[in-house]
CSV table of C-alpha atoms in Angstrom, one decimal:
chain,number,residue,atom,x,y,z
N,677,MET,CA,-16.6,27.5,14.2
N,678,SER,CA,-16.4,30.8,12.4
N,679,SER,CA,-15.6,31.0,8.7
N,680,VAL,CA,-12.4,32.9,9.6
N,681,ARG,CA,-11.0,29.8,11.4
N,682,ARG,CA,-12.5,27.3,9.0
N,683,LEU,CA,-10.6,28.6,5.9
N,684,PRO,CA,-7.1,28.1,7.3
N,685,LEU,CA,-8.1,24.7,8.7
N,686,SER,CA,-9.5,23.6,5.4
N,687,LEU,CA,-6.4,24.8,3.5
N,688,ALA,CA,-4.1,22.9,6.0
N,689,MET,CA,-6.2,19.7,5.6
N,690,LEU,CA,-6.0,20.1,1.8
N,691,ALA,CA,-2.2,20.6,1.9
N,692,ALA,CA,-1.8,17.5,4.1
N,693,MET,CA,-3.9,15.3,1.8
N,694,ALA,CA,-2.0,16.6,-1.3
N,695,GLY,CA,1.3,15.8,0.4
N,696,ALA,CA,0.2,12.3,1.4
N,697,ALA,CA,-0.8,11.6,-2.2
N,698,CYS,CA,2.7,12.4,-3.5
N,699,GLY,CA,4.3,9.4,-1.7
N,700,ASN,CA,6.3,6.8,-3.4
N,701,PRO,CA,4.9,3.3,-4.2
N,702,PRO,CA,5.4,0.8,-1.5
N,703,ASP,CA,8.2,-1.2,-3.2
N,704,LYS,CA,10.0,-2.0,0.0
N,705,GLU,CA,6.9,-3.4,1.6
N,706,MET,CA,6.0,-5.5,-1.5
N,707,GLN,CA,9.5,-7.0,-1.5
N,708,GLN,CA,9.1,-7.9,2.2
N,709,ALA,CA,5.8,-9.5,1.5
N,710,GLN,CA,7.2,-11.5,-1.4
N,711,GLY,CA,10.1,-12.6,0.9
N,712,ALA,CA,7.6,-13.7,3.5
N,713,ILE,CA,5.7,-15.8,0.9
N,714,ASP,CA,9.0,-17.4,-0.3
N,715,ALA,CA,9.9,-18.2,3.3
N,716,ALA,CA,6.5,-19.7,3.9
N,717,ARG,CA,6.8,-21.8,0.8
N,718,ALA,CA,10.2,-23.0,1.9
N,719,ALA,CA,8.7,-24.0,5.3
N,720,GLY,CA,6.0,-26.1,3.6
N,721,ALA,CA,3.1,-23.7,4.0
N,722,ASP,CA,1.9,-24.7,0.5
N,723,GLN,CA,1.3,-28.3,1.9
N,724,TYR,CA,0.1,-27.6,5.4
N,725,ALA,CA,-1.9,-24.4,5.0
N,726,ARG,CA,-3.0,-24.6,1.4
N,727,ASP,CA,-6.0,-22.2,1.5
N,728,GLU,CA,-4.1,-19.5,3.5
N,729,PHE,CA,-1.0,-19.8,1.3
N,730,ALA,CA,-3.0,-19.6,-1.9
N,731,ALA,CA,-4.8,-16.5,-0.6
N,732,ALA,CA,-1.4,-14.9,0.2
N,733,GLU,CA,-0.1,-15.7,-3.2
N,734,ASP,CA,-3.2,-14.4,-4.9
N,735,ALA,CA,-3.0,-11.1,-3.0
N,736,ALA,CA,0.7,-10.7,-3.8
N,737,SER,CA,0.1,-11.3,-7.5
N,738,ALA,CA,-3.0,-9.2,-7.9
N,739,PRO,CA,-2.7,-6.6,-10.6
N,740,ARG,CA,-1.8,-3.1,-9.3
N,741,PRO,CA,-2.6,0.2,-10.9
N,742,PRO,CA,0.3,1.8,-12.6
N,743,PRO,CA,2.0,4.6,-10.7
N,744,ARG,CA,0.7,8.0,-11.3
N,745,LYS,CA,2.9,10.5,-13.1
N,746,ARG,CA,3.8,13.4,-10.9
N,747,PRO,CA,3.4,16.9,-12.2
N,748,ILE,CA,6.7,18.8,-12.8
């Protein structure tokens, strides 16, 4: 590939990565996961599938990095 074509392609890829990095934190998905854990607890998963339920709770309560501040 010639350098004439490589530069616009590289710039397009860089712009796509920068745009993807500006997304919002997955709050909706985290709430859905917590709802699924609560439903599993209500169904008795903590008694019948102890190891799997404990792993799900551990994953849901794992510390998360703070959201990055967006430049103005």
